[in-house]
Amino acid sequence: MENGGGGGKGDVPDDANEHCPGTQSEEAGKADACAGCPNQQICATAPKGPDPDVVAIVERMATVKHKILVLSGKGGVGKSTFSAQLSFALAEMEHQVGLLDIDICGPSIPKMLGLEGQDIHQSNLGWSPVYVESNLGVMSIGFMLPNPDDAVIWRGPRKNGLIKQFLKDVDWGEIDYLVVDAPPGTSDEHISIVQYLLATGIDGAIIVTTPQQVSLIDVRKEINFCKKVGVPVLGVVENMSGLRQPLSDLRFVKSGESGETDATEWALNYIREKAPELLSVVACSEVFDSSKGGAEKMCDEMGVPFLGKVPMDPQLCKAAEEGRSCFSDQKCSASAPALQSIVKKLIKPE
C-alpha cells in the first residue's frame, strides 16, 4: 500500500499508515492517520523540524575524527562489554578515545571502566569527561546519579534532551574516536543520536548479537533501522559464541542422592597424575544454538559485513566486573585475540 499522504517524502517509514504526515511533521504521531501505526509513539516524542542546537553539536563534534555507534537488537548480549573493550583497545593503540554512554535507564559503562563514584566537572569549555587514562575519557548519566541504585524514570523528550546535551556540551577535545554505547532496540534514544550524528558525519554502527535465533530476529530489525536512517553498518559481532575455558579453570562436581559435592580438587589431581597434558587443553561448549548459521549466515543474507566471533570467556566477564581492560594481561586468553582481530578489521590505517 502506498502512503498517499506522504507525498513521496523521504521521512515516511516503509511500514507507516496510509496518509502518513511524515516523521518531521508537527502532526507526526498525533494525526488521525497515525492511529495504530507501529511508529506512532516514537514519532510523537522525537524531535521535529530543524533544530538550532544541531549547529552547536556540529561545531563540538568537529574535533572528533571518527564516530562509531554500538547497537544491539536485544539486551543482555554483551554490547556494553564490547563497547568498553573496544575503547580500551583503541586507547592501547595510542588513539585519543571518548566513550559516550547513552543508555539512560541502564548505564553500565562506569562500572565496566572502573569509574563508579566519579563525578562530572564543568569548566568554561563545557562538561569534562571522566578519564580512565589520559587518552580515554568517558561520559555517562551514571556519573550524575546520587545513588547508583536510583532508577531513571524518564519519558522520551527528557532522554533526548540529555543526549543532545552530551553531544553539545561535553568537551572531548581533539580525539580520534568517539564510541557511543546505545541502549538495546530502536527507540527514542536511537532516533535522537542518529539525527544529531548524521549532521556531523558518522562512520557507522557495529551491531552486537548472540548466535541464537531469538537474538538474531531483533538484530535484523536493527540492521533495517540503520538502512532506513542512512547509518552504514560497519559490521556484526557474534558475542558469547560458545564457551571457551582452560580445563584447569573448570569446577567439577559429583552428583549423589544428597545433592552435589565439589570434586574439583580430586579431578584436577587425577588429571595431573594420569594425563597432565590435558591441563593445557581448552574446553569448548556451545551455550547457544547456532545450528542455523548464527550471525555469519544472517550477515550473508542481509548483505552486511561479519566482523567475527567472540567466545564466552569467564575471564572477560571478570575483567568487565573489575572495570579493567582484557588486553592488559594474559588472563583473557580466549576472548582477547578474538576482540583484537575484530578491532583490526575496523581500524583502517590513515
mmCIF file of C-alpha atoms in Angstrom:
data_model
loop_
_atom_site.group_PDB
_atom_site.id
_atom_site.type_symbol
_atom_site.label_atom_id
_atom_site.label_comp_id
_atom_site.label_asym_id
_atom_site.label_seq_id
_atom_site.Cartn_x
_atom_site.Cartn_y
_atom_site.Cartn_z
ATOM 1 C CA MET A 1 0.000 0.000 0.000
ATOM 2 C CA GLU A 2 1.322 3.425 -0.896
ATOM 3 C CA ASN A 3 1.478 6.210 1.660
ATOM 4 C CA GLY A 4 -0.730 8.627 -0.215
ATOM 5 C CA GLY A 5 -0.481 11.401 2.354
ATOM 6 C CA GLY A 6 3.308 11.244 2.480
ATOM 7 C CA GLY A 7 3.669 12.802 -0.944
ATOM 8 C CA GLY A 8 6.707 10.621 -1.589
ATOM 9 C CA LYS A 9 8.669 12.335 1.168
ATOM 10 C CA GLY A 10 11.817 10.599 2.397
ATOM 11 C CA ASP A 11 10.743 10.874 6.037
ATOM 12 C CA VAL A 12 7.824 8.433 5.679
ATOM 13 C CA PRO A 13 8.742 4.998 7.141
ATOM 14 C CA ASP A 14 8.133 1.968 4.936
ATOM 15 C CA ASP A 15 5.728 0.464 7.464
ATOM 16 C CA ALA A 16 3.761 3.696 8.038
ATOM 17 C CA ASN A 17 -0.012 4.012 7.688
ATOM 18 C CA GLU A 18 -1.629 5.454 4.608
ATOM 19 C CA HIS A 19 -1.649 9.298 4.632
ATOM 20 C CA CYS A 20 1.347 9.434 6.968
ATOM 21 C CA PRO A 21 2.248 13.121 7.603
ATOM 22 C CA GLY A 22 5.981 12.311 7.780
ATOM 23 C CA THR A 23 8.260 11.914 10.783
ATOM 24 C CA GLN A 24 9.356 15.559 10.747
ATOM 25 C CA SER A 25 5.824 16.977 10.622
ATOM 26 C CA GLU A 26 4.409 18.700 13.707
ATOM 27 C CA GLU A 27 1.484 16.264 13.315
ATOM 28 C CA ALA A 28 3.783 13.191 13.439
ATOM 29 C CA GLY A 29 2.341 10.671 15.874
ATOM 30 C CA LYS A 30 -0.672 12.907 16.581
ATOM 31 C CA ALA A 31 -2.673 12.985 13.346
ATOM 32 C CA ASP A 32 -5.708 10.756 12.840
ATOM 33 C CA ALA A 33 -3.758 8.841 10.192
ATOM 34 C CA CYS A 34 -1.209 7.858 12.870
ATOM 35 C CA ALA A 35 -3.685 5.811 14.907
ATOM 36 C CA GLY A 36 -2.465 2.231 15.143
ATOM 37 C CA CYS A 37 0.812 2.893 13.320
ATOM 38 C CA PRO A 38 3.756 0.929 14.812
ATOM 39 C CA ASN A 39 5.829 4.135 14.746
ATOM 40 C CA GLN A 40 3.242 6.348 16.468
ATOM 41 C CA GLN A 41 4.864 6.651 19.904
ATOM 42 C CA ILE A 42 8.366 7.223 18.533
ATOM 43 C CA CYS A 43 7.164 9.849 16.040
ATOM 44 C CA ALA A 44 5.155 11.662 18.712
ATOM 45 C CA THR A 45 8.151 12.089 21.020
ATOM 46 C CA ALA A 46 11.016 12.502 18.531
ATOM 47 C CA PRO A 47 12.408 15.986 17.780
ATOM 48 C CA LYS A 48 10.677 17.740 14.858
ATOM 49 C CA GLY A 49 11.932 20.138 12.215
ATOM 50 C CA PRO A 50 15.258 21.981 12.125
ATOM 51 C CA ASP A 51 16.988 22.006 15.500
ATOM 52 C CA PRO A 52 19.074 25.088 16.295
ATOM 53 C CA ASP A 53 21.237 23.009 18.638
ATOM 54 C CA VAL A 54 22.431 20.900 15.696
ATOM 55 C CA VAL A 55 24.768 23.748 14.718
ATOM 56 C CA ALA A 56 26.329 23.671 18.187
ATOM 57 C CA ILE A 57 26.636 19.879 18.006
ATOM 58 C CA VAL A 58 28.337 20.060 14.612
ATOM 59 C CA GLU A 59 30.828 22.582 15.990
ATOM 60 C CA ARG A 60 31.544 20.443 19.059
ATOM 61 C CA MET A 61 31.922 17.245 17.031
ATOM 62 C CA ALA A 62 34.299 18.924 14.571
ATOM 63 C CA THR A 63 37.190 17.887 16.848
ATOM 64 C CA VAL A 64 36.165 14.201 16.700
ATOM 65 C CA LYS A 65 37.608 12.323 13.705
ATOM 66 C CA HIS A 66 35.569 9.111 13.861
ATOM 67 C CA LYS A 67 32.185 8.368 15.441
ATOM 68 C CA ILE A 68 31.071 4.765 15.952
ATOM 69 C CA LEU A 69 27.691 3.624 17.286
ATOM 70 C CA VAL A 70 27.494 0.289 19.125
ATOM 71 C CA LEU A 71 23.986 -1.171 18.894
ATOM 72 C CA SER A 72 22.130 -4.366 19.738
ATOM 73 C CA GLY A 73 18.669 -5.589 18.918
ATOM 74 C CA LYS A 74 18.257 -7.266 22.286
ATOM 75 C CA GLY A 75 19.546 -6.570 25.778
ATOM 76 C CA GLY A 76 21.970 -8.883 27.556
ATOM 77 C CA VAL A 77 24.125 -9.733 24.531
ATOM 78 C CA GLY A 78 27.283 -8.045 25.830
ATOM 79 C CA LYS A 79 27.029 -4.771 23.887
ATOM 80 C CA SER A 80 28.368 -2.585 26.702
ATOM 81 C CA THR A 81 31.167 -5.060 27.415
ATOM 82 C CA PHE A 82 32.133 -4.850 23.749
ATOM 83 C CA SER A 83 31.945 -1.018 23.778
ATOM 84 C CA ALA A 84 34.184 -0.880 26.839
ATOM 85 C CA GLN A 85 36.781 -3.294 25.475
ATOM 86 C CA LEU A 86 36.732 -1.605 22.042
ATOM 87 C CA SER A 87 37.521 1.676 23.789
ATOM 88 C CA PHE A 88 40.313 0.075 25.828
ATOM 89 C CA ALA A 89 41.757 -1.457 22.642
ATOM 90 C CA LEU A 90 41.708 1.844 20.730
ATOM 91 C CA ALA A 91 43.334 3.640 23.662
ATOM 92 C CA GLU A 92 46.064 0.997 23.901
ATOM 93 C CA MET A 93 46.741 1.605 20.192
ATOM 94 C CA GLU A 94 47.608 5.166 21.323
ATOM 95 C CA HIS A 95 44.494 6.759 19.858
ATOM 96 C CA GLN A 96 42.659 9.520 21.701
ATOM 97 C CA VAL A 97 39.319 7.952 22.617
ATOM 98 C CA GLY A 98 35.970 9.051 24.044
ATOM 99 C CA LEU A 99 33.264 6.636 25.225
ATOM 100 C CA LEU A 100 29.741 8.076 25.441
ATOM 101 C CA ASP A 101 27.121 6.027 27.292
ATOM 102 C CA ILE A 102 23.589 6.981 26.139
ATOM 103 C CA ASP A 103 21.875 4.029 27.823
ATOM 104 C CA ILE A 104 19.957 6.418 30.063
ATOM 105 C CA CYS A 105 17.999 3.824 32.032
ATOM 106 C CA GLY A 106 20.769 1.222 32.364
ATOM 107 C CA PRO A 107 24.171 2.933 32.417
ATOM 108 C CA SER A 108 26.747 0.162 32.986
ATOM 109 C CA ILE A 109 29.783 1.821 31.398
ATOM 110 C CA PRO A 110 31.050 3.478 34.632
ATOM 111 C CA LYS A 111 31.199 0.032 36.262
ATOM 112 C CA MET A 112 32.904 -1.579 33.269
ATOM 113 C CA LEU A 113 35.636 1.059 33.179
ATOM 114 C CA GLY A 114 36.230 1.153 36.926
ATOM 115 C CA LEU A 115 34.796 4.650 37.321
ATOM 116 C CA GLU A 116 31.974 4.129 39.810
ATOM 117 C CA GLY A 117 31.546 7.019 42.219
ATOM 118 C CA GLN A 118 33.182 9.571 39.920
ATOM 119 C CA ASP A 119 31.610 12.993 39.279
ATOM 120 C CA ILE A 120 31.365 15.222 36.221
ATOM 121 C CA HIS A 121 33.179 18.546 36.411
ATOM 122 C CA GLN A 122 32.355 21.689 34.467
ATOM 123 C CA SER A 123 34.682 24.291 33.042
ATOM 124 C CA ASN A 124 34.229 27.273 30.781
ATOM 125 C CA LEU A 125 34.626 24.836 27.858
ATOM 126 C CA GLY A 126 31.764 22.580 28.984
ATOM 127 C CA TRP A 127 31.432 19.264 30.795
ATOM 128 C CA SER A 128 34.717 17.427 31.293
ATOM 129 C CA PRO A 129 34.734 13.660 30.651
ATOM 130 C CA VAL A 130 35.874 11.341 33.429
ATOM 131 C CA TYR A 131 39.230 9.858 32.424
ATOM 132 C CA VAL A 132 40.382 6.255 32.796
ATOM 133 C CA GLU A 133 43.707 7.112 31.201
ATOM 134 C CA SER A 134 44.950 10.358 29.721
ATOM 135 C CA ASN A 135 43.721 9.214 26.288
ATOM 136 C CA LEU A 136 40.426 7.559 27.318
ATOM 137 C CA GLY A 137 37.560 9.759 28.530
ATOM 138 C CA VAL A 138 34.052 8.642 29.480
ATOM 139 C CA MET A 139 30.671 10.354 29.814
ATOM 140 C CA SER A 140 27.561 8.716 31.269
ATOM 141 C CA ILE A 141 24.419 9.586 33.186
ATOM 142 C CA GLY A 142 25.791 7.124 35.728
ATOM 143 C CA PHE A 143 28.101 9.906 36.942
ATOM 144 C CA MET A 144 25.092 12.122 37.661
ATOM 145 C CA LEU A 145 23.106 9.791 39.897
ATOM 146 C CA PRO A 146 23.372 10.498 43.661
ATOM 147 C CA ASN A 147 22.845 6.791 44.266
ATOM 148 C CA PRO A 148 23.852 4.138 41.703
ATOM 149 C CA ASP A 149 20.710 2.181 42.600
ATOM 150 C CA ASP A 150 18.415 5.092 41.651
ATOM 151 C CA ALA A 151 16.030 4.302 38.781
ATOM 152 C CA VAL A 152 15.929 6.756 35.875
ATOM 153 C CA ILE A 153 12.232 7.050 35.017
ATOM 154 C CA TRP A 154 12.183 9.488 32.112
ATOM 155 C CA ARG A 155 9.975 9.927 29.088
ATOM 156 C CA GLY A 156 11.385 10.316 25.587
ATOM 157 C CA PRO A 157 11.762 14.120 25.420
ATOM 158 C CA ARG A 158 13.871 14.262 28.580
ATOM 159 C CA LYS A 159 16.114 11.433 27.345
ATOM 160 C CA ASN A 160 16.514 13.235 24.021
ATOM 161 C CA GLY A 161 17.431 16.425 25.863
ATOM 162 C CA LEU A 162 20.233 14.727 27.800
ATOM 163 C CA ILE A 163 21.645 13.064 24.676
ATOM 164 C CA LYS A 164 21.665 16.442 22.960
ATOM 165 C CA GLN A 165 23.426 17.966 25.958
ATOM 166 C CA PHE A 166 26.059 15.224 25.961
ATOM 167 C CA LEU A 167 26.822 15.918 22.288
ATOM 168 C CA LYS A 168 26.653 19.697 22.605
ATOM 169 C CA ASP A 169 28.297 20.385 25.957
ATOM 170 C CA VAL A 170 30.914 17.675 26.599
ATOM 171 C CA ASP A 171 34.427 18.951 25.904
ATOM 172 C CA TRP A 172 36.120 15.927 24.337
ATOM 173 C CA GLY A 173 38.920 17.986 22.858
ATOM 174 C CA GLU A 174 40.789 16.648 19.825
ATOM 175 C CA ILE A 175 40.061 12.913 19.737
ATOM 176 C CA ASP A 176 40.395 10.165 17.148
ATOM 177 C CA TYR A 177 37.398 8.011 18.098
ATOM 178 C CA LEU A 178 34.091 8.553 19.852
ATOM 179 C CA VAL A 179 32.428 5.235 20.712
ATOM 180 C CA VAL A 180 28.710 5.632 21.515
ATOM 181 C CA ASP A 181 27.172 2.837 23.591
ATOM 182 C CA ALA A 182 23.421 2.885 22.864
ATOM 183 C CA PRO A 183 20.609 1.027 24.658
ATOM 184 C CA PRO A 184 19.138 -2.082 23.006
ATOM 185 C CA GLY A 185 16.366 -1.779 20.445
ATOM 186 C CA THR A 186 15.292 1.083 18.179
ATOM 187 C CA SER A 187 13.773 3.674 20.491
ATOM 188 C CA ASP A 188 13.827 7.445 21.031
ATOM 189 C CA GLU A 189 17.494 7.432 22.004
ATOM 190 C CA HIS A 190 18.481 5.848 18.692
ATOM 191 C CA ILE A 191 16.480 8.285 16.608
ATOM 192 C CA SER A 192 17.980 11.224 18.505
ATOM 193 C CA ILE A 193 21.611 10.112 18.352
ATOM 194 C CA VAL A 194 21.318 9.264 14.661
ATOM 195 C CA GLN A 195 19.626 12.573 13.832
ATOM 196 C CA TYR A 196 22.369 14.547 15.575
ATOM 197 C CA LEU A 197 25.370 12.489 14.466
ATOM 198 C CA LEU A 198 24.329 12.265 10.819
ATOM 199 C CA ALA A 199 24.707 16.034 10.679
ATOM 200 C CA THR A 200 28.286 15.720 11.945
ATOM 201 C CA GLY A 201 29.389 12.743 9.849
ATOM 202 C CA ILE A 202 29.206 9.272 11.377
ATOM 203 C CA ASP A 203 31.395 6.338 10.376
ATOM 204 C CA GLY A 204 28.669 3.808 11.077
ATOM 205 C CA ALA A 205 27.329 1.249 13.529
ATOM 206 C CA ILE A 206 28.605 -2.008 14.976
ATOM 207 C CA ILE A 207 25.809 -4.387 15.940
ATOM 208 C CA VAL A 208 26.367 -6.959 18.695
ATOM 209 C CA THR A 209 24.381 -10.188 18.915
ATOM 210 C CA THR A 210 24.490 -13.703 20.293
ATOM 211 C CA PRO A 211 24.244 -16.751 17.984
ATOM 212 C CA GLN A 212 20.687 -17.921 18.642
ATOM 213 C CA GLN A 213 17.671 -17.027 16.545
ATOM 214 C CA VAL A 214 15.818 -15.238 19.364
ATOM 215 C CA SER A 215 18.579 -12.596 19.283
ATOM 216 C CA LEU A 216 19.094 -12.551 15.508
ATOM 217 C CA ILE A 217 15.397 -11.777 14.930
ATOM 218 C CA ASP A 218 15.868 -8.429 16.669
ATOM 219 C CA VAL A 219 19.263 -7.799 15.072
ATOM 220 C CA ARG A 220 17.642 -7.980 11.646
ATOM 221 C CA LYS A 221 15.348 -5.154 12.757
ATOM 222 C CA GLU A 222 18.372 -3.180 13.965
ATOM 223 C CA ILE A 223 20.083 -3.610 10.587
ATOM 224 C CA ASN A 224 16.936 -2.467 8.784
ATOM 225 C CA PHE A 225 16.730 0.536 11.131
ATOM 226 C CA CYS A 226 20.267 1.526 10.147
ATOM 227 C CA LYS A 227 19.472 1.148 6.462
ATOM 228 C CA LYS A 228 16.311 3.259 6.779
ATOM 229 C CA VAL A 229 18.004 6.138 8.603
ATOM 230 C CA GLY A 230 21.153 6.087 6.456
ATOM 231 C CA VAL A 231 23.689 4.811 9.012
ATOM 232 C CA PRO A 232 26.299 2.475 7.457
ATOM 233 C CA VAL A 233 26.567 -0.928 9.151
ATOM 234 C CA LEU A 234 30.276 -1.408 9.827
ATOM 235 C CA GLY A 235 29.613 -4.997 10.763
ATOM 236 C CA VAL A 236 28.073 -7.505 13.145
ATOM 237 C CA VAL A 237 29.858 -9.132 16.089
ATOM 238 C CA GLU A 238 28.685 -12.532 17.325
ATOM 239 C CA ASN A 239 29.320 -12.406 21.066
ATOM 240 C CA MET A 240 29.146 -15.352 23.502
ATOM 241 C CA SER A 241 29.934 -17.643 20.571
ATOM 242 C CA GLY A 242 30.478 -20.814 22.585
ATOM 243 C CA LEU A 243 32.139 -21.189 25.981
ATOM 244 C CA ARG A 244 35.928 -21.493 25.962
ATOM 245 C CA GLN A 245 37.780 -22.104 29.204
ATOM 246 C CA PRO A 246 41.066 -23.817 30.135
ATOM 247 C CA LEU A 247 40.390 -27.227 31.640
ATOM 248 C CA SER A 248 42.407 -26.209 34.704
ATOM 249 C CA ASP A 249 39.895 -23.397 35.394
ATOM 250 C CA LEU A 250 36.828 -25.651 35.375
ATOM 251 C CA ARG A 251 34.963 -26.638 38.523
ATOM 252 C CA PHE A 252 33.939 -30.279 38.871
ATOM 253 C CA VAL A 253 31.070 -31.704 40.937
ATOM 254 C CA LYS A 254 29.788 -35.156 41.804
ATOM 255 C CA SER A 255 26.039 -35.705 41.928
ATOM 256 C CA GLY A 256 24.530 -38.007 44.513
ATOM 257 C CA GLU A 257 21.320 -38.660 46.345
ATOM 258 C CA SER A 258 22.115 -35.929 48.853
ATOM 259 C CA GLY A 259 22.949 -33.382 46.141
ATOM 260 C CA GLU A 260 26.155 -32.116 44.610
ATOM 261 C CA THR A 261 29.596 -32.200 46.215
ATOM 262 C CA ASP A 262 32.662 -30.355 44.981
ATOM 263 C CA ALA A 263 35.104 -32.670 43.237
ATOM 264 C CA THR A 264 37.419 -30.093 41.694
ATOM 265 C CA GLU A 265 40.500 -30.882 43.735
ATOM 266 C CA TRP A 266 40.064 -34.625 43.244
ATOM 267 C CA ALA A 267 39.501 -34.266 39.469
ATOM 268 C CA LEU A 268 42.475 -31.967 38.881
ATOM 269 C CA ASN A 269 44.771 -34.168 40.967
ATOM 270 C CA TYR A 270 43.611 -37.196 38.982
ATOM 271 C CA ILE A 271 44.302 -35.396 35.689
ATOM 272 C CA ARG A 272 47.748 -34.276 36.901
ATOM 273 C CA GLU A 273 48.584 -37.849 37.779
ATOM 274 C CA LYS A 274 47.054 -39.712 34.825
ATOM 275 C CA ALA A 275 47.031 -37.207 31.929
ATOM 276 C CA PRO A 276 48.870 -33.953 32.787
ATOM 277 C CA GLU A 277 48.875 -32.867 29.148
ATOM 278 C CA LEU A 278 45.113 -32.251 29.443
ATOM 279 C CA LEU A 279 45.739 -29.300 31.766
ATOM 280 C CA SER A 280 46.800 -27.211 28.746
ATOM 281 C CA VAL A 281 43.657 -28.098 26.796
ATOM 282 C CA VAL A 282 40.849 -25.546 26.360
ATOM 283 C CA ALA A 283 37.338 -26.878 26.972
ATOM 284 C CA CYS A 284 34.717 -25.723 24.452
ATOM 285 C CA SER A 285 30.942 -25.897 24.635
ATOM 286 C CA GLU A 286 28.072 -24.483 22.578
ATOM 287 C CA VAL A 287 25.950 -22.460 25.017
ATOM 288 C CA PHE A 288 23.500 -21.081 22.444
ATOM 289 C CA ASP A 289 22.061 -22.957 19.490
ATOM 290 C CA SER A 290 23.912 -21.870 16.344
ATOM 291 C CA SER A 291 22.766 -24.745 14.132
ATOM 292 C CA LYS A 292 21.073 -22.329 11.718
ATOM 293 C CA GLY A 293 24.283 -20.497 10.896
ATOM 294 C CA GLY A 294 24.276 -17.783 13.534
ATOM 295 C CA ALA A 295 25.250 -14.194 12.799
ATOM 296 C CA GLU A 296 27.589 -15.066 9.936
ATOM 297 C CA LYS A 297 24.798 -16.588 7.841
ATOM 298 C CA MET A 298 22.468 -13.695 8.693
ATOM 299 C CA CYS A 299 25.087 -11.171 7.538
ATOM 300 C CA ASP A 300 25.482 -13.009 4.254
ATOM 301 C CA GLU A 301 21.709 -12.951 3.723
ATOM 302 C CA MET A 302 21.371 -9.256 4.594
ATOM 303 C CA GLY A 303 24.470 -8.033 2.783
ATOM 304 C CA VAL A 304 26.341 -6.599 5.772
ATOM 305 C CA PRO A 305 29.902 -7.341 6.962
ATOM 306 C CA PHE A 306 30.526 -10.027 9.562
ATOM 307 C CA LEU A 307 33.317 -8.895 11.887
ATOM 308 C CA GLY A 308 33.867 -12.107 13.823
ATOM 309 C CA LYS A 309 33.022 -14.204 16.866
ATOM 310 C CA VAL A 310 33.913 -13.553 20.495
ATOM 311 C CA PRO A 311 33.667 -16.637 22.726
ATOM 312 C CA MET A 312 32.084 -16.585 26.162
ATOM 313 C CA ASP A 313 35.097 -16.201 28.415
ATOM 314 C CA PRO A 314 34.690 -16.119 32.220
ATOM 315 C CA GLN A 315 37.901 -14.082 32.425
ATOM 316 C CA LEU A 316 36.387 -11.403 30.165
ATOM 317 C CA CYS A 317 33.318 -11.293 32.432
ATOM 318 C CA LYS A 318 35.641 -10.858 35.395
ATOM 319 C CA ALA A 319 37.550 -8.050 33.655
ATOM 320 C CA ALA A 320 34.262 -6.228 32.982
ATOM 321 C CA GLU A 321 33.180 -6.664 36.608
ATOM 322 C CA GLU A 322 36.511 -5.271 37.792
ATOM 323 C CA GLY A 323 36.464 -2.377 35.314
ATOM 324 C CA ARG A 324 39.684 -3.220 33.506
ATOM 325 C CA SER A 325 40.959 -3.974 30.026
ATOM 326 C CA CYS A 326 41.054 -7.604 28.914
ATOM 327 C CA PHE A 327 44.215 -6.787 26.949
ATOM 328 C CA SER A 328 46.346 -5.731 29.918
ATOM 329 C CA ASP A 329 47.404 -9.282 30.837
ATOM 330 C CA GLN A 330 47.203 -12.844 29.502
ATOM 331 C CA LYS A 331 44.176 -13.897 31.538
ATOM 332 C CA CYS A 332 41.575 -13.408 28.764
ATOM 333 C CA SER A 333 43.319 -15.896 26.500
ATOM 334 C CA ALA A 334 40.071 -16.986 24.815
ATOM 335 C CA SER A 335 38.434 -13.598 24.177
ATOM 336 C CA ALA A 336 41.237 -11.037 23.819
ATOM 337 C CA PRO A 337 42.650 -12.389 20.499
ATOM 338 C CA ALA A 338 39.125 -12.506 19.025
ATOM 339 C CA LEU A 339 38.451 -8.914 20.068
ATOM 340 C CA GLN A 340 41.814 -7.747 18.720
ATOM 341 C CA SER A 341 41.053 -9.376 15.370
ATOM 342 C CA ILE A 342 37.732 -7.500 15.182
ATOM 343 C CA VAL A 343 39.365 -4.178 16.081
ATOM 344 C CA LYS A 344 41.958 -4.665 13.311
ATOM 345 C CA LYS A 345 39.161 -5.146 10.773
ATOM 346 C CA LEU A 346 37.504 -1.923 11.932
ATOM 347 C CA ILE A 347 40.545 0.350 12.108
ATOM 348 C CA LYS A 348 41.960 1.243 8.729
ATOM 349 C CA PRO A 349 45.414 2.882 8.521
ATOM 350 C CA GLU A 350 45.114 6.588 7.745
#
